[in-house]
XYZ file of N, CA, C and O in Angstrom:
312
model
N 1.992 9.023 -3.170
C 2.703 9.781 -1.981
C 1.410 10.325 -1.313
O 0.267 10.868 -1.783
N 1.413 10.478 -0.181
C 0.444 10.929 0.887
C 1.031 11.596 2.235
O 2.238 11.703 2.108
N 0.059 12.260 2.905
C 0.493 12.680 4.238
C -0.002 11.815 5.405
O -1.284 11.618 5.441
N 0.601 11.631 6.368
C 0.282 11.175 7.665
C -0.233 12.444 8.726
O 0.309 13.104 9.144
N -1.641 12.533 8.689
C -2.059 13.747 9.254
C -1.901 13.650 10.626
O -2.027 14.597 11.172
N -1.977 12.445 11.030
C -1.862 12.286 12.787
C -0.385 12.625 13.163
O -0.321 13.577 14.258
N 0.629 12.485 12.448
C 2.137 12.751 12.799
C 2.424 13.682 11.613
O 4.061 14.020 11.915
N 1.893 14.476 10.779
C 2.441 15.601 9.856
C 3.842 15.084 9.286
O 4.769 15.477 9.250
N 3.557 13.945 8.632
C 4.929 13.577 7.735
C 4.228 12.886 6.499
O 3.519 12.382 6.245
N 5.250 12.947 5.184
C 4.928 12.348 4.119
C 5.141 10.999 4.205
O 6.110 10.384 4.818
N 4.217 10.225 3.558
C 4.372 8.986 3.436
C 4.090 8.073 1.914
O 3.545 8.982 1.235
N 4.407 6.904 1.805
C 4.261 6.376 0.556
C 3.206 5.638 0.652
O 2.857 4.784 1.507
N 1.990 5.509 -0.229
C 0.816 4.823 -0.192
C 0.955 3.729 -1.481
O 1.334 3.826 -2.452
N 0.819 2.368 -0.799
C 0.633 1.460 -2.107
C -0.952 0.832 -1.810
O -1.450 0.642 -0.889
N -1.424 1.104 -3.092
C -2.989 0.498 -2.978
C -3.229 -0.271 -4.012
O -2.294 -0.795 -4.898
N -4.236 -1.017 -3.903
C -4.892 -2.053 -4.857
C -5.677 -1.270 -5.926
O -6.431 -0.288 -5.724
N -5.483 -1.332 -7.412
C -6.341 -0.976 -8.187
C -7.683 -0.892 -8.072
O -8.398 -1.924 -7.485
N -8.611 -0.129 -7.960
C -9.999 0.237 -7.683
C -10.643 -1.054 -8.231
O -11.604 -1.491 -7.473
N -10.432 -1.413 -9.484
C -11.143 -2.292 -10.036
C -10.971 -3.918 -9.595
O -11.753 -4.639 -9.860
N -9.797 -3.758 -8.924
C -9.558 -5.008 -8.160
C -9.782 -5.118 -6.753
O -10.240 -6.144 -6.228
N -9.766 -4.112 -6.034
C -10.034 -3.879 -4.759
C -11.425 -4.408 -4.278
O -11.682 -4.893 -3.119
N -12.546 -4.536 -5.106
C -13.721 -4.911 -4.736
C -13.832 -6.250 -4.303
O -14.683 -7.202 -4.010
N -13.057 -7.181 -4.911
C -12.345 -8.611 -4.921
C -12.139 -8.863 -3.431
O -10.940 -8.563 -3.249
N -12.878 -9.644 -2.919
C -12.142 -10.269 -1.642
C -10.954 -10.979 -1.397
O -10.384 -10.709 -0.506
N -10.725 -11.911 -2.287
C -9.579 -12.393 -2.432
C -8.445 -11.608 -2.520
O -7.236 -12.023 -2.171
N -8.468 -10.485 -3.292
C -7.236 -9.572 -3.542
C -7.146 -8.912 -2.387
O -6.156 -8.343 -1.965
N -8.146 -8.655 -1.563
C -8.103 -7.690 -0.240
C -7.199 -8.777 0.453
O -6.190 -8.246 1.480
N -7.881 -9.930 0.656
C -6.979 -10.908 1.533
C -5.762 -11.032 1.380
O -4.596 -11.146 2.201
N -5.408 -10.936 -0.439
C -3.750 -11.401 -0.449
C -3.218 -10.334 -0.050
O -2.086 -10.226 0.330
N -3.478 -8.908 -0.091
C -3.081 -7.446 0.234
C -2.816 -7.558 1.826
O -1.678 -7.255 2.157
N -3.822 -8.012 2.488
C -3.495 -8.150 4.046
C -2.474 -9.275 4.164
O -1.669 -8.966 5.192
N -2.306 -10.312 3.786
C -1.254 -11.247 3.894
C 0.089 -10.828 3.475
O 1.030 -10.815 4.095
N 0.050 -9.926 2.512
C 1.412 -9.351 2.133
C 1.719 -8.165 3.095
O 2.974 -8.339 3.520
N 1.057 -7.580 3.802
C 1.122 -6.683 4.747
C 1.761 -7.373 6.091
O 2.690 -7.019 6.702
N 1.079 -8.504 6.426
C 1.452 -9.261 7.676
C 2.864 -9.749 7.439
O 3.680 -9.811 8.486
N 3.189 -10.307 6.170
C 4.696 -10.811 5.885
C 5.450 -9.914 6.153
O 6.568 -10.132 6.700
N 5.156 -8.747 5.454
C 6.200 -7.439 5.738
C 6.349 -7.363 7.135
O 7.689 -6.793 7.571
N 5.434 -7.269 7.776
C 5.367 -6.711 9.209
C 6.185 -7.749 10.111
O 6.978 -7.267 11.191
N 6.601 -8.969 9.634
C 7.330 -10.029 10.260
C 8.958 -9.639 9.878
O 9.616 -10.330 10.681
N 8.978 -9.020 8.895
C 10.584 -9.044 8.751
C 10.984 -7.446 8.958
O 10.529 -6.533 9.333
N 12.349 -7.889 9.342
C 13.451 -6.548 9.749
C 14.554 -6.553 9.160
O 15.254 -7.667 9.473
N 14.899 -5.881 8.058
C 16.043 -5.758 7.484
C 16.187 -4.432 6.837
O 15.177 -3.737 6.409
N 17.341 -3.918 6.596
C 17.802 -2.571 6.258
C 17.225 -2.248 4.939
O 16.930 -1.239 4.500
N 16.805 -3.254 3.926
C 16.619 -3.135 2.551
C 14.894 -3.499 2.571
O 14.431 -3.319 1.184
N 13.941 -3.408 3.560
C 12.685 -3.675 3.734
C 12.075 -2.565 4.468
O 12.611 -2.396 5.535
N 11.377 -1.517 3.950
C 10.701 -0.358 4.520
C 9.641 -1.060 5.307
O 8.887 -2.064 5.373
N 9.732 -0.679 6.823
C 8.440 -0.722 7.591
C 7.050 -0.408 7.041
O 6.971 0.799 6.465
N 5.904 -0.930 7.558
C 4.555 -0.640 7.214
C 3.913 0.189 8.511
O 4.348 0.004 9.620
N 3.901 1.554 8.550
C 3.263 2.416 9.237
C 1.841 2.095 9.597
O 1.562 2.259 10.849
N 1.015 1.828 8.680
C -0.630 1.748 8.720
C -1.035 0.917 7.788
O -0.492 0.954 6.428
N -2.107 0.021 7.897
C -2.723 -0.282 6.969
C -4.262 -0.218 6.952
O -4.694 -0.012 8.329
N -4.932 0.202 6.071
C -6.268 0.441 6.062
C -6.952 0.413 4.677
O -6.542 -0.163 3.885
N -8.020 1.154 4.846
C -9.103 0.733 3.706
C -9.691 2.341 3.827
O -10.085 2.762 4.548
N -9.623 3.158 2.508
C -10.217 4.264 2.223
C -11.065 4.156 0.843
O -10.644 3.731 -0.184
N -12.373 4.625 1.009
C -12.986 4.394 -0.096
C -13.314 3.153 -0.641
O -13.502 3.055 -1.705
N -13.092 2.114 0.312
C -13.130 0.642 -0.400
C -11.972 0.177 -0.942
O -12.025 -0.901 -1.522
N -10.748 1.045 -0.866
C -9.633 0.647 -1.411
C -8.452 0.434 -0.286
O -8.213 1.370 0.338
N -8.122 -0.883 -0.015
C -7.207 -1.154 0.850
C -5.698 -0.486 0.593
O -5.421 -0.128 -0.483
N -4.811 -0.252 1.688
C -3.653 0.555 1.158
C -2.626 0.194 2.210
O -3.245 0.049 3.482
N -1.633 0.596 2.042
C -0.363 0.392 3.038
C 0.327 1.628 3.109
O 0.477 2.621 1.905
N 0.724 2.565 4.407
C 1.592 3.435 4.444
C 2.888 3.347 4.950
O 2.914 2.377 5.726
N 4.042 3.419 4.113
C 5.078 3.328 4.438
C 6.142 4.702 4.472
O 5.563 5.608 3.821
N 7.505 4.529 4.844
C 8.024 5.820 4.560
C 8.311 6.052 3.151
O 8.536 5.196 2.409
N 8.354 7.331 3.035
C 8.733 7.897 1.748
C 10.096 8.080 1.294
O 10.689 8.970 2.176
N 10.621 7.567 0.450
C 12.182 7.797 0.088
C 12.474 8.463 -0.968
O 11.444 8.827 -1.760
N 13.235 9.454 -0.726
C 13.561 10.510 -1.812
C 14.415 9.929 -2.677
O 15.480 9.301 -2.189
N 14.592 10.357 -3.903
C 15.404 9.647 -4.951
C 14.618 9.860 -6.232
O 13.681 10.335 -6.505
N 15.321 8.999 -7.135
C 14.942 8.868 -8.338
C 14.001 7.890 -8.620
O 13.712 6.987 -8.033
N 13.004 7.732 -9.613
C 12.113 6.876 -9.899
C 12.778 5.572 -10.511
O 14.027 5.493 -10.992
N 12.230 4.349 -9.842
C 13.066 3.055 -10.474
C 12.970 2.958 -11.808
O 13.955 2.650 -12.468
N 11.968 3.615 -12.867
C 11.725 3.677 -14.169
C 13.332 4.148 -14.516
O 14.087 3.756 -15.403
N 13.736 5.430 -14.040
C 14.779 5.942 -14.299
C 15.961 5.335 -14.088
O 16.896 5.181 -14.971
N 16.107 4.683 -12.895
C 17.353 3.869 -12.746
C 17.426 2.604 -13.699
O 18.505 2.402 -14.326
N 16.336 2.040 -14.072
C 16.239 0.895 -15.048
C 16.931 1.213 -16.197
O 17.603 0.479 -16.982
N 16.219 2.286 -16.648
C 16.839 2.771 -18.121
C 18.313 3.252 -18.090
O 18.755 2.856 -19.147
N 18.809 3.940 -17.251
C 20.264 3.910 -17.224
C 21.072 2.630 -17.102
O 22.027 2.614 -17.724
N 20.611 1.650 -16.582
C 21.182 0.370 -16.665
C 21.244 -0.503 -17.595
O 21.915 -1.677 -17.792
N 20.421 0.084 -18.826
C 20.252 -1.100 -19.867
C 21.432 -0.705 -20.679
O 22.215 0.208 -20.870
């Protein structure tokens, strides 16, 4: 979870683990994923607000959904 300081809104952040982020192939794969998502338009796929790198770690910013953690939902379905 983070804050989009330009638009003053909460966002969800997806990042690469720092120990992997230093590898160029991991950064390239992350950017390809972002580009693929950006090409899609579907009610079950969140749009990407921003892609960037902070402190050497690539990230995607997308809408923050309110609700329960996925782990809780999966636990109930067992």
